[in-house]
Coordinates of C-alpha atoms and ligand atoms in Angstrom, one line a residue:
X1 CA 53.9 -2.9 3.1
X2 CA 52.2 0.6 3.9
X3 CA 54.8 2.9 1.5
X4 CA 52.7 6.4 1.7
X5 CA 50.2 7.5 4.2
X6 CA 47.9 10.1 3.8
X7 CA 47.3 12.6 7.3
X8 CA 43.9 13.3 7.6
X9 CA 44.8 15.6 10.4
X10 CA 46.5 19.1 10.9
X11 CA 48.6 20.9 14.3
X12 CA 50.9 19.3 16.0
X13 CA 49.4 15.5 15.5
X14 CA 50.1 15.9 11.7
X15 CA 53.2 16.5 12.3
X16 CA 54.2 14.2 14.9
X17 CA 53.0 11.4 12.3
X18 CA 55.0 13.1 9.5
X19 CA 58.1 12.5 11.7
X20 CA 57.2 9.0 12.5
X21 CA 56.2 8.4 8.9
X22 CA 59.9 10.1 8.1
X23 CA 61.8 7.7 10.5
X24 CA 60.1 4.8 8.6
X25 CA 60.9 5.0 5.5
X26 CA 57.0 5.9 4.6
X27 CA 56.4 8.9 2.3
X28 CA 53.7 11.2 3.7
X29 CA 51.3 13.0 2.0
X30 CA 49.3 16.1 4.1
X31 CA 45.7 17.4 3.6
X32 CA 45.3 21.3 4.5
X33 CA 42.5 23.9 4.4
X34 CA 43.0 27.3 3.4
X35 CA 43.7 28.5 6.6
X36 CA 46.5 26.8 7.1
X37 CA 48.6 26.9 3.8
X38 CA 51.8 27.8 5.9
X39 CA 51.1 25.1 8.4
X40 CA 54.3 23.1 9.2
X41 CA 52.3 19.8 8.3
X42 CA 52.1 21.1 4.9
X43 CA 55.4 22.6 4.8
X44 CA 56.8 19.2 6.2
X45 CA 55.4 16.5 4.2
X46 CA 56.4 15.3 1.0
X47 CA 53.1 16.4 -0.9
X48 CA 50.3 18.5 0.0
X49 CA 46.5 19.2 -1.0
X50 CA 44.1 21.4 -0.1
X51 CA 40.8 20.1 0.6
X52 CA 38.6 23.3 0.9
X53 CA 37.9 26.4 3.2
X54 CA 38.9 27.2 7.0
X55 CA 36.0 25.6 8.5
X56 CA 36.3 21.5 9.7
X57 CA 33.1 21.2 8.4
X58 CA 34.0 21.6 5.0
X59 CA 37.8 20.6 4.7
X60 CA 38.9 18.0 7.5
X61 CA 35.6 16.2 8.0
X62 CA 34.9 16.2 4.7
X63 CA 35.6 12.4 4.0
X64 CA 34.8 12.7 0.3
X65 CA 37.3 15.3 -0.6
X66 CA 40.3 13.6 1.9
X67 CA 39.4 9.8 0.0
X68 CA 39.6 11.9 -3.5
X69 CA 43.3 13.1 -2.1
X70 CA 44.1 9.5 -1.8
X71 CA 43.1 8.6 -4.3
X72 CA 44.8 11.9 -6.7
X73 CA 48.0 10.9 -4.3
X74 CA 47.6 7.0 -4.8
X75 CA 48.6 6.1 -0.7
X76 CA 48.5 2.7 0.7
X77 CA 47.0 4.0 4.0
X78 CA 45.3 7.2 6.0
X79 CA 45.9 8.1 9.4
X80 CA 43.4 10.1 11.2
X81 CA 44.9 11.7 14.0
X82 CA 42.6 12.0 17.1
X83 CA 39.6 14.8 16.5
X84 CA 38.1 15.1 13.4
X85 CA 37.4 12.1 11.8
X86 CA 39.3 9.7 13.8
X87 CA 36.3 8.1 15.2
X88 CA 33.9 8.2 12.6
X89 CA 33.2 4.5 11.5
X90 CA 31.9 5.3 8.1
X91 CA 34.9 6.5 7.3
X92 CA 37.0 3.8 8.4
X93 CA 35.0 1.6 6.2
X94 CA 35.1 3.9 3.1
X95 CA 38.8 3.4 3.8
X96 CA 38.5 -0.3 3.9
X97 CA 35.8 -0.6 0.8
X98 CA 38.1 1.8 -0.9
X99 CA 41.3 -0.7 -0.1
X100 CA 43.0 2.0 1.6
X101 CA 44.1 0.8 5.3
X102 CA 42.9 3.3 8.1
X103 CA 45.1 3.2 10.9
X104 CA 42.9 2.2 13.5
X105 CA 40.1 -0.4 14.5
X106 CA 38.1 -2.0 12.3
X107 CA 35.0 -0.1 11.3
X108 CA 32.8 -1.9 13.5
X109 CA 35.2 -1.3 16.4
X110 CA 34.5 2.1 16.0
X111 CA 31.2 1.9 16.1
X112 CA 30.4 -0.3 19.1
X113 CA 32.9 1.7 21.6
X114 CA 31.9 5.1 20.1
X115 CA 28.1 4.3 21.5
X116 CA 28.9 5.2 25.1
X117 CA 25.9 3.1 26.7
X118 CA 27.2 0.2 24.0
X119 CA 30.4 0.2 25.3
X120 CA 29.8 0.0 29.1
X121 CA 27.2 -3.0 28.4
X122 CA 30.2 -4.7 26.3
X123 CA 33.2 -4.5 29.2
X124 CA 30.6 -5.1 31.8
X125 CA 29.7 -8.2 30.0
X126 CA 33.6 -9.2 30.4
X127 CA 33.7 -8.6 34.0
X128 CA 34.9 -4.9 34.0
X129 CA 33.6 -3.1 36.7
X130 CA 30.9 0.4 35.5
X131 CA 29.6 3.4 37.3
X132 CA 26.0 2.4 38.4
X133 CA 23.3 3.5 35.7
X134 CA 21.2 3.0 32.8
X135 CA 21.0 -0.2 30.9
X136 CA 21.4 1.8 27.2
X137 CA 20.3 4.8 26.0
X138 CA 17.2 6.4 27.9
X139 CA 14.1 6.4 26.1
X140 CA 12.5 10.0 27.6
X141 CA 12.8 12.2 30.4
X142 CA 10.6 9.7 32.9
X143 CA 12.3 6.8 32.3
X144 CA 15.4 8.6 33.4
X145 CA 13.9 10.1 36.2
X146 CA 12.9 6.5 37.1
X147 CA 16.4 5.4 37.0
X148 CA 18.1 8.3 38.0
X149 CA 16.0 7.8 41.5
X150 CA 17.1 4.2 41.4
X151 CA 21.0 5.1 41.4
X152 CA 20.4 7.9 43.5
X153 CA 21.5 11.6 43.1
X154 CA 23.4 13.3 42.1
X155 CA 23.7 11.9 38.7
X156 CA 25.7 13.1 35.6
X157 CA 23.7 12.9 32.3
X158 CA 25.4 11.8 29.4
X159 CA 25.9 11.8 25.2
X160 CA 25.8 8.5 24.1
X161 CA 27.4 9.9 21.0
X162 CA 29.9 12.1 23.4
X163 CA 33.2 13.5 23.2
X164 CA 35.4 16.6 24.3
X165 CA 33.4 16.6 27.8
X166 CA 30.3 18.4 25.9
X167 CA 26.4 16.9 26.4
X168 CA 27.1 16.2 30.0
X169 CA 25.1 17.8 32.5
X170 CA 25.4 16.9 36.3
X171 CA 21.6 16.7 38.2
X172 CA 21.8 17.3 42.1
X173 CA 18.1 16.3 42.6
X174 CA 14.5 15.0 40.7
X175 CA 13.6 18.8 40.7
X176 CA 16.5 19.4 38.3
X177 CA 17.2 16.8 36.6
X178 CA 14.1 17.2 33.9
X179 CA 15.9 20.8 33.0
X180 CA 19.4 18.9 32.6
X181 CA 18.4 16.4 30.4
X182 CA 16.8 18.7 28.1
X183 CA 19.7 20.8 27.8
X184 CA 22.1 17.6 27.4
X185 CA 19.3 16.6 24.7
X186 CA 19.8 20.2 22.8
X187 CA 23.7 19.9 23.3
X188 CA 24.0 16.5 22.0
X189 CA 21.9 17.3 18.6
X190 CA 23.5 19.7 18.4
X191 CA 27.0 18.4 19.0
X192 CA 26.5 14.7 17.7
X193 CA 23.4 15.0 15.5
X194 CA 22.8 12.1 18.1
X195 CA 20.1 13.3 21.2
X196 CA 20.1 9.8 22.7
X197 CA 21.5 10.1 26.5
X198 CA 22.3 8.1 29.3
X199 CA 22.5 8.2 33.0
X200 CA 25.6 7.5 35.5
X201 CA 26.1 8.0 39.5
X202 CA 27.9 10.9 39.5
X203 CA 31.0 9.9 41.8
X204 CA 32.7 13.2 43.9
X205 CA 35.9 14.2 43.1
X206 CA 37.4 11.0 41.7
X207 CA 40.3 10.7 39.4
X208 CA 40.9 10.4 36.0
X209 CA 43.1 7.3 35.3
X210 CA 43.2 5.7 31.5
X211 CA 45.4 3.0 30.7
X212 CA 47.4 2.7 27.2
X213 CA 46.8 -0.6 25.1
X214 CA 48.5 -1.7 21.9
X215 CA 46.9 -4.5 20.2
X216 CA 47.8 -6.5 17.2
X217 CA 45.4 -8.5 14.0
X218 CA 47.4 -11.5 16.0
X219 CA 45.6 -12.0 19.1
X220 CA 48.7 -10.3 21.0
X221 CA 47.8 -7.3 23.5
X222 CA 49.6 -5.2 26.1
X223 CA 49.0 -2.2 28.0
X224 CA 51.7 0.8 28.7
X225 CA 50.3 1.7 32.0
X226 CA 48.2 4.7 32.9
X227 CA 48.1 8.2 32.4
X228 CA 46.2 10.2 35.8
X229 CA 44.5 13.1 33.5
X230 CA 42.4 14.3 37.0
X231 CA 43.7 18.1 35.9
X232 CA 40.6 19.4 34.4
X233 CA 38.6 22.0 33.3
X234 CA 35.3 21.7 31.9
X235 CA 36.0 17.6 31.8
X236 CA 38.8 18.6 29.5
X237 CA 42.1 17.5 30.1
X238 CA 44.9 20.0 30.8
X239 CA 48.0 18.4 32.4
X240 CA 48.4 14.6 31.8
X241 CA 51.5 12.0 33.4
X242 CA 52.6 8.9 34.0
X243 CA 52.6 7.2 36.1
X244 CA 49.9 8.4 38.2
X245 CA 50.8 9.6 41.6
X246 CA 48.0 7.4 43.2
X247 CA 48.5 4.3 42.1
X248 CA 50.4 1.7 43.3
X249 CA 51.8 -1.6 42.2
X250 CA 48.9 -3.7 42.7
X251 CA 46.1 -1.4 42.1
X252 CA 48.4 -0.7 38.8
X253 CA 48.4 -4.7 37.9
X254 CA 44.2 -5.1 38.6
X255 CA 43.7 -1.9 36.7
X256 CA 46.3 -2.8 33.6
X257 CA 44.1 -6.3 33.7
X258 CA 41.0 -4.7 33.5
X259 CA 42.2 -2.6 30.9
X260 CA 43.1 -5.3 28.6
X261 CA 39.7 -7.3 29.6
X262 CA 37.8 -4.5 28.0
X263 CA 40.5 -4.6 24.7
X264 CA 39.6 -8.3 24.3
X265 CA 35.6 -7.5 24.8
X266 CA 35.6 -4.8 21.7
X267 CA 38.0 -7.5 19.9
X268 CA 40.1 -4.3 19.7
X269 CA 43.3 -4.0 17.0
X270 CA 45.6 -1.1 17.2
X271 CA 46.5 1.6 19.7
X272 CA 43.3 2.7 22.3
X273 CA 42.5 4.1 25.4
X274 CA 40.6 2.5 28.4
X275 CA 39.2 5.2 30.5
X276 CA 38.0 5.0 34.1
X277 CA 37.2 7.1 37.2
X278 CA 38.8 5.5 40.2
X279 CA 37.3 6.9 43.7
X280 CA 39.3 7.5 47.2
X281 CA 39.5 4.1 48.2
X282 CA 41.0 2.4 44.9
X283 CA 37.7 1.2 43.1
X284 CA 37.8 1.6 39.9
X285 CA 34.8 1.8 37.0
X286 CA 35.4 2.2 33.3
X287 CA 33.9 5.2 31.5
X288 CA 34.9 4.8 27.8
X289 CA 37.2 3.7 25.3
X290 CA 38.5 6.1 22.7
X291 CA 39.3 4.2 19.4
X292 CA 42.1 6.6 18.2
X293 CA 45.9 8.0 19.6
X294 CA 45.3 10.5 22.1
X295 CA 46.6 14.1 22.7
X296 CA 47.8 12.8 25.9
X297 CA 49.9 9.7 24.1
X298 CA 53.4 11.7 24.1
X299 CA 53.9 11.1 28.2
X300 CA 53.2 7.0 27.5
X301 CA 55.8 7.4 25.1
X302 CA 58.2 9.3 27.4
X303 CA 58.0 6.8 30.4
X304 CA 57.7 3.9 28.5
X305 CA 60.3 4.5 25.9
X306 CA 57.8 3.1 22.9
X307 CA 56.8 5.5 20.1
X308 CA 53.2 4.6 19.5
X309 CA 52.5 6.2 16.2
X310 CA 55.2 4.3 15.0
X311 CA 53.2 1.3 16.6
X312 CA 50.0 1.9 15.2
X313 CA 51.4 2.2 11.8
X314 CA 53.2 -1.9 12.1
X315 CA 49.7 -2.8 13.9
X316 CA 48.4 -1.4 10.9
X317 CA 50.6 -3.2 8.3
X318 CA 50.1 -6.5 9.7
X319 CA 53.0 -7.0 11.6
X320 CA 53.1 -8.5 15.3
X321 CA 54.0 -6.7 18.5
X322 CA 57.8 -6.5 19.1
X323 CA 57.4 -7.0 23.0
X324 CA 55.3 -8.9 25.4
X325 CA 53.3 -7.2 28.9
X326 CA 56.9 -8.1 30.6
X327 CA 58.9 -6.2 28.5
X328 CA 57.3 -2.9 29.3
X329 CA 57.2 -0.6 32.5
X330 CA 56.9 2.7 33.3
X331 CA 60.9 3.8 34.0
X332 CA 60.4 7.7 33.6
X333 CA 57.7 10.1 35.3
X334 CA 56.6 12.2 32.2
X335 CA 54.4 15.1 32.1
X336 CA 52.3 17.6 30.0
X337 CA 50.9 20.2 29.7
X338 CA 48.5 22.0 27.0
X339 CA 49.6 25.1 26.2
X340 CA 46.7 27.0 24.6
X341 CA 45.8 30.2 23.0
X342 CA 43.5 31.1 25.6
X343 CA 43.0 34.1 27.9
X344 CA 42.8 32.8 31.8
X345 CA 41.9 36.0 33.0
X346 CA 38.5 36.6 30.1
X347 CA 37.0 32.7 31.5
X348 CA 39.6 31.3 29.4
X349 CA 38.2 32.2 26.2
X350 CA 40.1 31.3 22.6
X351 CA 43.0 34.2 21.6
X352 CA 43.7 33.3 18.1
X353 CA 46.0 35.6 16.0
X354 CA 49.4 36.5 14.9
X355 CA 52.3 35.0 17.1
X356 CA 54.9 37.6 16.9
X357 CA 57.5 35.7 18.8
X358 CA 58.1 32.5 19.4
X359 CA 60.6 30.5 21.0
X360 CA 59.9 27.1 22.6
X361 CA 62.1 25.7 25.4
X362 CA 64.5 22.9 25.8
X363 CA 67.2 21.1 26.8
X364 CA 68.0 17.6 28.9
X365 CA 64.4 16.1 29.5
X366 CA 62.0 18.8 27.4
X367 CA 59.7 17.5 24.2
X368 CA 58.2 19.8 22.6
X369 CA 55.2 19.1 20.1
X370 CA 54.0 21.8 18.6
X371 CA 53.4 23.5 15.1
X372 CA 53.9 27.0 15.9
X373 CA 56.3 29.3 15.5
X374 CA 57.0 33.1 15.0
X375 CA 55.0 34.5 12.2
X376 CA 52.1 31.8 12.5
X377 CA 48.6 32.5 12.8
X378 CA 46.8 31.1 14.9
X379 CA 43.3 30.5 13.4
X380 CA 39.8 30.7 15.2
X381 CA 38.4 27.9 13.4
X382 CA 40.4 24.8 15.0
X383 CA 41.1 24.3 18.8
X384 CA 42.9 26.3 20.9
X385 CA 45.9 24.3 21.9
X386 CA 49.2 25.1 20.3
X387 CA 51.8 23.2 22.0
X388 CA 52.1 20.3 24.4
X389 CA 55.1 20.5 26.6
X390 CA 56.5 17.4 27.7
X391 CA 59.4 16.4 30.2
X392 CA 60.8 13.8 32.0
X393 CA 62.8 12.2 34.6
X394 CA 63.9 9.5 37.1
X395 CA 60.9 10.8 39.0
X396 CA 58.0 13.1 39.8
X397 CA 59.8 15.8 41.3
X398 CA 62.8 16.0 38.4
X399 CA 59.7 16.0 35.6
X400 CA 57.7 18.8 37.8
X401 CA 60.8 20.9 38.3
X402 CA 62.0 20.5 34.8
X403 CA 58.4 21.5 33.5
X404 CA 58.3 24.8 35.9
X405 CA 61.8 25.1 34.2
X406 CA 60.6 23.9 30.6
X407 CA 57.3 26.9 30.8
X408 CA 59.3 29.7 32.0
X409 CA 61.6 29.4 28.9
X410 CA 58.4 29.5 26.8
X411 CA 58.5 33.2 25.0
X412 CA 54.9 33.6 22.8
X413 CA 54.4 37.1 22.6
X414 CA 51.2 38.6 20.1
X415 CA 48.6 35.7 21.6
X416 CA 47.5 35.2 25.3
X417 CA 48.1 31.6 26.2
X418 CA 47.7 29.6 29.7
X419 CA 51.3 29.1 30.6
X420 CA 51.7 31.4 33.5
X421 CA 48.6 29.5 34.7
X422 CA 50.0 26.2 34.3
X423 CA 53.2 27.7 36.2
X424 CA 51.0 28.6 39.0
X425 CA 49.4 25.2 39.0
X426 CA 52.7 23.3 39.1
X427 CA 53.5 25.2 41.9
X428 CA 50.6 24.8 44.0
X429 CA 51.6 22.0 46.8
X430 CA 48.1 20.0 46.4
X431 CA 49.3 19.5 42.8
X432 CA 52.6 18.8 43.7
X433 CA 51.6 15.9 46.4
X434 CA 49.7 14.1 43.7
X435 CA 46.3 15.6 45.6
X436 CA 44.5 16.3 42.1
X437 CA 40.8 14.8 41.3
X438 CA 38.8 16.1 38.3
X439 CA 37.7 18.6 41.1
X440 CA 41.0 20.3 40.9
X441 CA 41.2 23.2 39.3
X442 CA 37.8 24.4 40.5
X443 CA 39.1 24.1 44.2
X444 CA 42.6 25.6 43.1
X445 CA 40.5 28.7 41.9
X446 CA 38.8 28.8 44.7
X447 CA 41.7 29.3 47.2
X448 CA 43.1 31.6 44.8
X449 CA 42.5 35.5 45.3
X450 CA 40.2 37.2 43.4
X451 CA 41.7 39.2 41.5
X452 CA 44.8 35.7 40.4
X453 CA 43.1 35.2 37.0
X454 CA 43.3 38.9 35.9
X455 CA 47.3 38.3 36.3
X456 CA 47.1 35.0 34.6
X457 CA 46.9 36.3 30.7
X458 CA 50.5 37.0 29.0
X459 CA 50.9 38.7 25.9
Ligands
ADP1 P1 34.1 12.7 27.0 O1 33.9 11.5 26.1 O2 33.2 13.8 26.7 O3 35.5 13.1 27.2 P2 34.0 11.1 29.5 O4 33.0 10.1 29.7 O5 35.4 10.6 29.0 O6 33.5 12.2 28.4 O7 34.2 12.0 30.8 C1 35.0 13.1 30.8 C2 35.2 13.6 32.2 O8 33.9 13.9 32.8 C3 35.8 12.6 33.2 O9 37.2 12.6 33.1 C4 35.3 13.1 34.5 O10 36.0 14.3 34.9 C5 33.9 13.6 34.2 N1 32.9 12.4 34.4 C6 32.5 11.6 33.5 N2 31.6 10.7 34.1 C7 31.6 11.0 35.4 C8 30.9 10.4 36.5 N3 30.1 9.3 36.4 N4 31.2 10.9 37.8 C9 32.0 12.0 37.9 N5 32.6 12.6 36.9 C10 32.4 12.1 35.6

């Protein structure tokens, strides 16, 4: 039985396992850089360490340092959050060679979903349907072209190694694409350390629906429904629920089976996500599978009633899922939003510092994850997001209302964050009518006045 579990994570997902860990029984033991010394992670678990300066690179990704805290702290199992190094496969197996459980899919899980190209050649195998494109990575610019022409413009270029909606690049036409592949080339070495690419149709407009699966080492599987994440900006997510305004039961059911088609195809264990684009008419295609709990995981939770880290964490010790596919259904509409230290009105960019004052709302229907609080730095060397509101209700409308509620309670004063712009969102009536594709935001802009971002920054 898993008795202390190392967090190989900071923020809000530290935490949110330190609480789950607490509820269990299971003593936790967090990992911090300098910068955050007066995290609440640290401040919350039962032991912390520092593994080394403010930058990633040389505290959270540093594998090394976080098996030598497990080692100094003498834990059963690590979890890795989502970021970082939650989908790096060596690491999973230096877990495993090191006999420490990672709470996750087996190493070579990780690997074959984590190669994009990999991944869409393994569900298509089973029957899941794909976006039209390349058969694997692209070997140079012309044999892209060549297949690019084949699928027909426009096309979106993309990372095989990707993640966080960088190294993708959308070509309109042959004259451009040659320039958009070498820039998604240069973007994924440098992102990845990985310049191999492939090529998709690029589908208009269509949304963003991932289903929720929970697998166990028995052979048992099950999806929690779907999560419509079609609010967007830059391909990264910004309000997330469930369940998705567009789908209905049947398209839910064909979906859910898809989903769980893919699972069985990676031989998946634990708690993943199978993505896909779904188009105006209902057809679906899978775009990925992320091997890890998602940011987004709280609304799953919320409608569903299931607490998924503490799911991963049985998967994980080798126990068998508690229900069966009948057992679950979506019986709240849940909702979140990102709240981030950003600045709408400067192109969104990152507004670290102090936070002066800080109180978060609540009351019937309100979750609040989130590590801040007054007096807490925010620090320019992790992302931007500081809080994820969540609420919930008997349907859309109570969780919208109760979020418009839930954000104008929020008082952060010393940073600029987005929350007036979320407000503004949640009261646009395309949003509201369950009208949102990954085109979104862009088009919400767009009909906005000129001068609406200027008045979007709070401080
Ligand atoms: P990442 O792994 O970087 O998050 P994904 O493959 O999950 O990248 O895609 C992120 C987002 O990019 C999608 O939600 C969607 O908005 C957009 N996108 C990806 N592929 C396509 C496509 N073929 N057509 C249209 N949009 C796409």
């Amino acid at each position: 039985m898993i008795r202390k579990i190392l967090i190989a994570n900071r923020g809000e997902i530290a935490l949110r396992i330190v609480r789950a860990c607490r509820e269990l029984g299971i003593q936790t033991m967090a990992v911090y850089s300098e910068a955050d010394e007066q995290s609440l992670h640290v401040q919350l678990a039962d032991e912390a360490i520092c593994i080394g300066p403010a930058s990633g690179a040389e505290s959270y990704l540093r594998a090394d340092r976080i098996l030598s805290a497990a080692e100094i702290g003498d834990v059963d199992a690590i979890h890795p959050g989502y970021g970082f190094l939650s989908e790096n496969s060596e690491f999973a197996e230096q877990c495993e060679s090191c006999n420490i459980i990672f709470i996750g899919p087996r190493s070579e899980t990780i690997m074959k979903m984590g190669d994009k190209a990999k991944a869409r050649e393994t569900v298509a195998k089973a029957g899941v349907p794909i976006i039209p494109g390349s058969d694997g990575p692209l070997e140079n610019e012309h044999a892209a072209t060549k297949v690019a022409q084949k699928i027909g413009f426009p096309v979106i270029i993309k990372a095989v190694a990707g993640g966080g909606g960088r190294g993708m690049r959308i070509a309109h036409n042959a004259v451009t694409f040659a320039k958009e592949f070498q820039s998604a080339r240069l973007e994924a070495v440098k992102a990845f350390g990985n310049g191999e690419l492939y090529v998709e149709k690029y589908l208009e407009s269509p949304r963003h629906i991932e289903f929720q699966v929970l697998a166990d080492m028995h052979g048992n599987m099950v999806h929690l429904g779907e999560r419509d994440c079609s609010v967007q900006r830059r391909h990264q997510k910004v309000i997330e629920e469930s369940p998705s305004p567009f789908l209905d039961k049947n398209l839910r059911n064909r979906m859910g089976k898809a989903a769980l088609k893919a699972t069985q195809a990676a031989d998946y264990v634990n708690a993943g996500t199978i993505e896909f684009l779904v188009d105006a008419k209902g057809n679906f295609y899978f775009i990925e599978m992320n091997t890890r709990i998602q940011v987004e995981h709280a609304v799953t939770e919320e409608a569903t009633g299931i607490d998924l880290i503490k799911e991963q964490i049985q998967i994980a010790s080798g126990n068998r899922l508690g229900f069966t596919q009948k057992d679950i259904s979506l019986t709240k509409h849940a909702i979140e939003c990102r709240i981030c230290a950003e600045n709408p009105s400067k192109g969104f960019i990152p507004s670290p510092g102090e936070i002066e004052l800080y109180s978060a709302p609540g009351g019937h229907g309100v979750r609040v994850d989130s590590h801040a609080y007054g007096g807490y730095t925010v620090s320019p060397y992790y992302d931007s997001m500081i809080s994820k509101v969540i609420t919930f209700g008997r349907t859309r409308k109570i969780a919208l209302d109760r979020m418009y509620r839930a954000l104008s309670e929020y008082l952060i004063r010393g940073i600029d964050t987005n929350v007036d712009f979320l407000k503004a969102v949640l009261m646009d009536p395309a949003f509201r009518q369950g009208e949102a594709t990954t085109s979104y935001i862009e088009e919400f802009l767009a009909r906005m006045p000129k001068d609406f971002l200027d008045k979007q920054s709070k401080d």
